[in-house]
XYZ file of C-alpha atoms in Angstrom:
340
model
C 0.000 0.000 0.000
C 1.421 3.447 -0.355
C 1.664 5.615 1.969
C -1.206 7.395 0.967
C -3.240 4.919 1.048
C -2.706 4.640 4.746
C -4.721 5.759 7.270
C -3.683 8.014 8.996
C -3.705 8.886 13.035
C -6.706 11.798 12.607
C -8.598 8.837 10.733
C -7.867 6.545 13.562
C -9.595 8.421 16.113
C -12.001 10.021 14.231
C -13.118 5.915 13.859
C -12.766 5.524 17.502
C -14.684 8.501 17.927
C -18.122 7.768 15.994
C -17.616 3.960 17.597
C -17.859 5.610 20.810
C -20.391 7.422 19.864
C -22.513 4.853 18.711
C -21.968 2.735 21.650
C -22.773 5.683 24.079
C -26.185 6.129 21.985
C -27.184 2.290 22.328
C -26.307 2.725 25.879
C -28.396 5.502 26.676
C -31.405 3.914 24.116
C -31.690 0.779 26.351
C -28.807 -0.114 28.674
C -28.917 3.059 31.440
C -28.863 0.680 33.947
C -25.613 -1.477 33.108
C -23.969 2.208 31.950
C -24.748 3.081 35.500
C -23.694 -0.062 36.827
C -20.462 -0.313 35.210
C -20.074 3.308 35.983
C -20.708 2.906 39.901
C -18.133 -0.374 39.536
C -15.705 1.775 37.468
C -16.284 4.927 40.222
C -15.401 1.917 43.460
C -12.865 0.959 41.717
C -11.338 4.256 40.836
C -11.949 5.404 44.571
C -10.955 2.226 46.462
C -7.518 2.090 47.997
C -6.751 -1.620 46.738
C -2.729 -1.350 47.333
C -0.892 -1.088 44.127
C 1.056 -4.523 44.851
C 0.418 -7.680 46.997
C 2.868 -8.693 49.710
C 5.118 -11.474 49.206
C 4.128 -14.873 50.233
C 5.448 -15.774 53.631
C 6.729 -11.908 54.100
C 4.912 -10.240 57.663
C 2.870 -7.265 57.314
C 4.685 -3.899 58.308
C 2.500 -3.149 61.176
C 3.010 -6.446 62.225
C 6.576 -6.477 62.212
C 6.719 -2.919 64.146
C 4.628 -4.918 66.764
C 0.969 -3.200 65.209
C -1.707 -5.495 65.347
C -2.940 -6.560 62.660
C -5.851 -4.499 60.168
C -8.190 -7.437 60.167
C -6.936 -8.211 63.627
C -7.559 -4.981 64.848
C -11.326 -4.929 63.098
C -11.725 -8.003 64.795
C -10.719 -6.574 68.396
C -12.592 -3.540 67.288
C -15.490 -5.557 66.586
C -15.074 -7.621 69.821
C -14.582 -4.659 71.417
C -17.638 -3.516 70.414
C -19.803 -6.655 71.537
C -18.347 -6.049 74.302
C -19.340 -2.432 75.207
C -22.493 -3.538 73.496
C -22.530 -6.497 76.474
C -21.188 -3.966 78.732
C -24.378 -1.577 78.885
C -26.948 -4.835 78.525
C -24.520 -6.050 81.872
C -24.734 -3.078 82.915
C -28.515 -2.369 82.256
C -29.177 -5.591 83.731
C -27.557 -5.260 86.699
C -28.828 -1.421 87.049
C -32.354 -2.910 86.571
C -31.233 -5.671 88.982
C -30.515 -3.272 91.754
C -33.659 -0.883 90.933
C -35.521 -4.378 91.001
C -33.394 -5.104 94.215
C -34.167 -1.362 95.726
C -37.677 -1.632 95.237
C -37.656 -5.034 96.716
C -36.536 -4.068 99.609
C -38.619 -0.916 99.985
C -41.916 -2.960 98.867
C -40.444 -6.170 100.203
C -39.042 -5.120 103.343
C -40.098 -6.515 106.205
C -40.990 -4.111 108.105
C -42.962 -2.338 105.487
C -44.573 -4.859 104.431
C -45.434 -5.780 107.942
C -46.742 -2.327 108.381
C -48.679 -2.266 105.394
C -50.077 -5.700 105.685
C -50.772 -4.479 109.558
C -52.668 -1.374 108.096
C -54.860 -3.112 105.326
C -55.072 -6.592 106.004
C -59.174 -7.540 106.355
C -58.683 -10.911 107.983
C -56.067 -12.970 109.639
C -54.589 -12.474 113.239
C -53.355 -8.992 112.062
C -56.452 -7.705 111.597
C -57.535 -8.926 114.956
C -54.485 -6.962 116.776
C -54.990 -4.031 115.017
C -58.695 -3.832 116.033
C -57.557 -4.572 119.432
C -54.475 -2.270 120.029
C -57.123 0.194 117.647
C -60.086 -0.055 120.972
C -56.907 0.143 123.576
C -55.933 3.431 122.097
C -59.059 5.192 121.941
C -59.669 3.271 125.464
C -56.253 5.630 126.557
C -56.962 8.432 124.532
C -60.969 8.831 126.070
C -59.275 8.096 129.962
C -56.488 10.867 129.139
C -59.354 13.126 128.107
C -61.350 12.677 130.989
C -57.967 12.766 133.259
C -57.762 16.596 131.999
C -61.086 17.255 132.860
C -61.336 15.200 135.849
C -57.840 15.948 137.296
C -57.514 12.365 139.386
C -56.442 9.247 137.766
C -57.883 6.765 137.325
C -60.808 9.058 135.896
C -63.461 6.484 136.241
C -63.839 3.935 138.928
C -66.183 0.428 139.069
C -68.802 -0.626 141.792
C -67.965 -3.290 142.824
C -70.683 -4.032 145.856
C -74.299 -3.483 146.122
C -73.856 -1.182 148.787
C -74.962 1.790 146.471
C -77.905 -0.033 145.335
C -80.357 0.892 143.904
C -78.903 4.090 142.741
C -75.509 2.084 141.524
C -75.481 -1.250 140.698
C -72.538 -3.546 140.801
C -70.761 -3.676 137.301
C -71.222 0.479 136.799
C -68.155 2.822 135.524
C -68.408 5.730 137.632
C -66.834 9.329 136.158
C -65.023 10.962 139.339
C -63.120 14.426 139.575
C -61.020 15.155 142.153
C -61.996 16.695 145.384
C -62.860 20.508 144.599
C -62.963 20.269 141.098
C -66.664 21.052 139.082
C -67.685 21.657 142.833
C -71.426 23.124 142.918
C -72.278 26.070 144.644
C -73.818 24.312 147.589
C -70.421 22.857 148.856
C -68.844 25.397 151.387
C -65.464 23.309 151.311
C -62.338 22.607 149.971
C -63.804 19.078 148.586
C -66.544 20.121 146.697
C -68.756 17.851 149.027
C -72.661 18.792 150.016
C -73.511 16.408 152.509
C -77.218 14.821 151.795
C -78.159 17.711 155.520
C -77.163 19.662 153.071
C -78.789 18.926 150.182
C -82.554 18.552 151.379
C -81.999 22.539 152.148
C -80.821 23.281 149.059
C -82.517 20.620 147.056
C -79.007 19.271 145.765
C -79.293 15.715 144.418
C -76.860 13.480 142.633
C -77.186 9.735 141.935
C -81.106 9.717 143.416
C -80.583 11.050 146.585
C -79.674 14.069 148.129
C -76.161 15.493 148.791
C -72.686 14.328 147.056
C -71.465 10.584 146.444
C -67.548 10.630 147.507
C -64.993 8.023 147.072
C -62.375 7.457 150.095
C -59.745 5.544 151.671
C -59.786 5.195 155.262
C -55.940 4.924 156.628
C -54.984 1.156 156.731
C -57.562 -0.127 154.196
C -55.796 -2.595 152.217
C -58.726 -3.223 149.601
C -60.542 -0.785 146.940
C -61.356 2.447 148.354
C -65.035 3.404 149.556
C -67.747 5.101 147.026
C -70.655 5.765 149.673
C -72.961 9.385 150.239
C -71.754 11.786 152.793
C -74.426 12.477 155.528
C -73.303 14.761 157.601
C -70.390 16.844 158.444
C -69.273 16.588 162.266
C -66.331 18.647 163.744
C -63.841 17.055 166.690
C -65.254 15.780 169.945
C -68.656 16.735 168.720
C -71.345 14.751 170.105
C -73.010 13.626 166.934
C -75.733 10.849 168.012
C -78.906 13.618 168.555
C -78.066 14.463 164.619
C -77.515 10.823 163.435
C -80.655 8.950 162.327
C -82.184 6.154 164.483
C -82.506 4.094 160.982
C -78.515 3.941 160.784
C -77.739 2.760 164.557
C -78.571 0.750 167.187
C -76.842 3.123 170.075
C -78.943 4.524 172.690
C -76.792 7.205 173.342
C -73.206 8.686 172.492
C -71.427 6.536 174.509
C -72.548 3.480 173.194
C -72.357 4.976 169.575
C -68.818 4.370 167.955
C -66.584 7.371 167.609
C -68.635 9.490 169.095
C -68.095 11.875 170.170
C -66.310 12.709 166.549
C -62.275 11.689 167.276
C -61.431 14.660 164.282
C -63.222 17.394 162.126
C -65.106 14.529 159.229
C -67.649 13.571 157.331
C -70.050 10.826 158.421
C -71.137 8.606 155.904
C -73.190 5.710 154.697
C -73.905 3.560 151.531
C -77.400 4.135 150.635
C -78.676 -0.063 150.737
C -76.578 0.013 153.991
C -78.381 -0.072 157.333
C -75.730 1.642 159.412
C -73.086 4.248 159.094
C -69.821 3.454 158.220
C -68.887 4.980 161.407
C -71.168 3.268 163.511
C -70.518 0.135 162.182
C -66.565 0.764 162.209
C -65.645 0.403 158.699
C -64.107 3.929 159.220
C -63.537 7.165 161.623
C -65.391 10.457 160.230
C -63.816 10.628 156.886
C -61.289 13.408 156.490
C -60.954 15.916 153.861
C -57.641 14.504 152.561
C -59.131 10.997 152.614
C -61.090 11.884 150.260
C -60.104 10.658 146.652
C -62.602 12.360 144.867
C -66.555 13.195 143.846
C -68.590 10.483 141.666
C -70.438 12.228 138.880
C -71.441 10.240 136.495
C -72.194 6.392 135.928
C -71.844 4.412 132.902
C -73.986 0.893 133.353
C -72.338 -2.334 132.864
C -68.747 -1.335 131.485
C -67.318 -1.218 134.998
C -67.984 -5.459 134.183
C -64.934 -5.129 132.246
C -62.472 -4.379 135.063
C -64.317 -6.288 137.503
C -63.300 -9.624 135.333
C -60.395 -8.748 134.350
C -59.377 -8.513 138.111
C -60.738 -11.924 138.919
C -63.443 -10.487 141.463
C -66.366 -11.568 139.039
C -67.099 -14.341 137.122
C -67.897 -13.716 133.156
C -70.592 -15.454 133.456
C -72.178 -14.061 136.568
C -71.352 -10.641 134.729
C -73.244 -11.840 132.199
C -76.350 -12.787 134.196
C -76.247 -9.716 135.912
C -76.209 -7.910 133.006
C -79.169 -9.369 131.697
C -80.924 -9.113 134.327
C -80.435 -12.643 136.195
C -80.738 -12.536 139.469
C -77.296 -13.790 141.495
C -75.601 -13.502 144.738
C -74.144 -10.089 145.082
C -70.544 -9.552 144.530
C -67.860 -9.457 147.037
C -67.281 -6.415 149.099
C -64.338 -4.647 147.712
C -64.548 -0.892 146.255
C -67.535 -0.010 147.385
C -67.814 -1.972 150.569
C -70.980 -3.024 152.203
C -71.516 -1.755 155.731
């Protein structure tokens, strides 16, 4: 061929030229996505950092001979590392929740609080049954402290324990008492707050349905309950007190022969109203002193004075509750209120 007849460079590309643009035309009439394909392979391959050469067989990385770990080995601790920390928190989380689980265990699960609240809410079972009774012994306190402050003695309320009072106290009664001068009425011209039942008719002063004040008293050397009996008369020392006494109460004929008379000390005669003598004439005690005196009965309760009466053992639950409904039984053993 001569040389003109060969092509020449310019021809050369212009061919490669319109090939490439025929191929680029195809590939944009109905191949996009393998263009874009082999353009996303040719664009990772063109960005990847493949190293240029491969390392010799048998030859030790470089960061493994300057005592680096490893790439992969590395990744591999990295990745470890990461279940770890991963394990770490869930540990971590578990043992968090454990001790919140733990805490509120033993807040709700202590025993004490759960005691407390099982003591507080429970609606059976023995701990209902101590609550309801430690619930009536408090207000049982709280009521006697209240009448303490307005009665001033202690205890606040006493029981009858004879028939000696009868029939304007009966045996099983809680009597309210203040203490001597306390709530005294106007009729009582003493330090006591007593108006003897003289006294009374005059003024028309009646408590418990009879005339003049009921008092409570211990003679000195009494070893049992003290005395709950109506004060009769007042007498004053070495008075001469049998023209004032009534015949009804005493079989004397005359001073003499009527025990301590005349009066041994400034007193108060006395007498249980189902009694048939005085408790001076019969000897159960002297004219009662002022500081004998415990205190003034004001008010009875019936029937709850039972409750102390068998709980000291001096009568029986079921006479208490025969005399409570009415039975009729023997009478109970003198004791605080003693029969003359």
């Amino acid at each position: 061929m001569d040389k003109g007849d060969r092509p020449t460079d310019g021809d050369e590309s212009a061919d490669r030229d319109e090939r490439n643009r025929s191929e680029s035309a195809t590939a944009h009439d109905g191949g996009g996505g393998v263009s874009d394909e082999l353009e996303d392979e040719a664009s990772d391959g063109a960005g990847g950092d493949a190293p240029d050469t491969e390392p010799e067989a048998g030859s030790r990385p470089e960061a493994e001979q300057s005592g680096e770990p490893d790439r992969a080995d590395a990744y591999d601790g990295a990745s470890h590392g990461a279940d770890s920390h991963d394990e770490a928190p869930r540990d971590g989380e578990d043992i968090a929740t454990k001790a919140g689980l733990g805490s509120t265990r033993s807040s709700d699960g202590d025993p004490d609080e759960s005691f407390l609240y099982r003591f507080r809410h429970d609606r059976e079972g023995a701990l209902m049954w101590i609550r309801e009774m430690l619930s009536s012994v408090a207000v049982v306190l709280l009521v006697g402290l209240l009448l303490f402050g307005v009665s001033g003695v202690w205890p606040p309320m006493v029981a009858v324990e004879s028939g000696s009072m009868e029939p304007n106290m009966q045996v099983g009664d809680l009597v309210f008492v203040t203490e001597p001068g306390r709530l005294a009425p106007d009729a009582a011209e003493n330090g006591v707050g007593v108006v003897t039942h003289e006294v009374g008719q005059e003024v028309d002063y009646r408590t418990f349905g009879s005339y003049g004040s009921v008092m409570i008293y211990t003679p000195p050397g009494r070893t049992g309950s003290p005395i709950i009996h109506r004060a009769r008369f007042h007498v004053t020392e070495g008075e001469n007190w049998y023209d004032r006494a009534d015949d009804r109460y005493h079989n004397a004929v005359d001073c003499e022969s009527l025990a301590n008379c005349p009066a041994p000390h400034d007193g108060y005669i006395t007498l249980g109203d189902n009694n048939g003598a005085y408790d001076q004439a019969s000897g159960l005690s002297p004219p009662v002193r002022a500081e004998w005196v415990n205190g003034v009965a004001r008010v009875r309760v019936p029937y709850l004075g039972y409750i102390r009466l068998v709980a000291t053992g001096q009568v029986e639950l079921n006479e208490a509750i025969a005399r409570t409904v009415g039975s009729s039984l023997s009478p109970a053993s003198s004791g605080f209120s003693a029969a003359g």
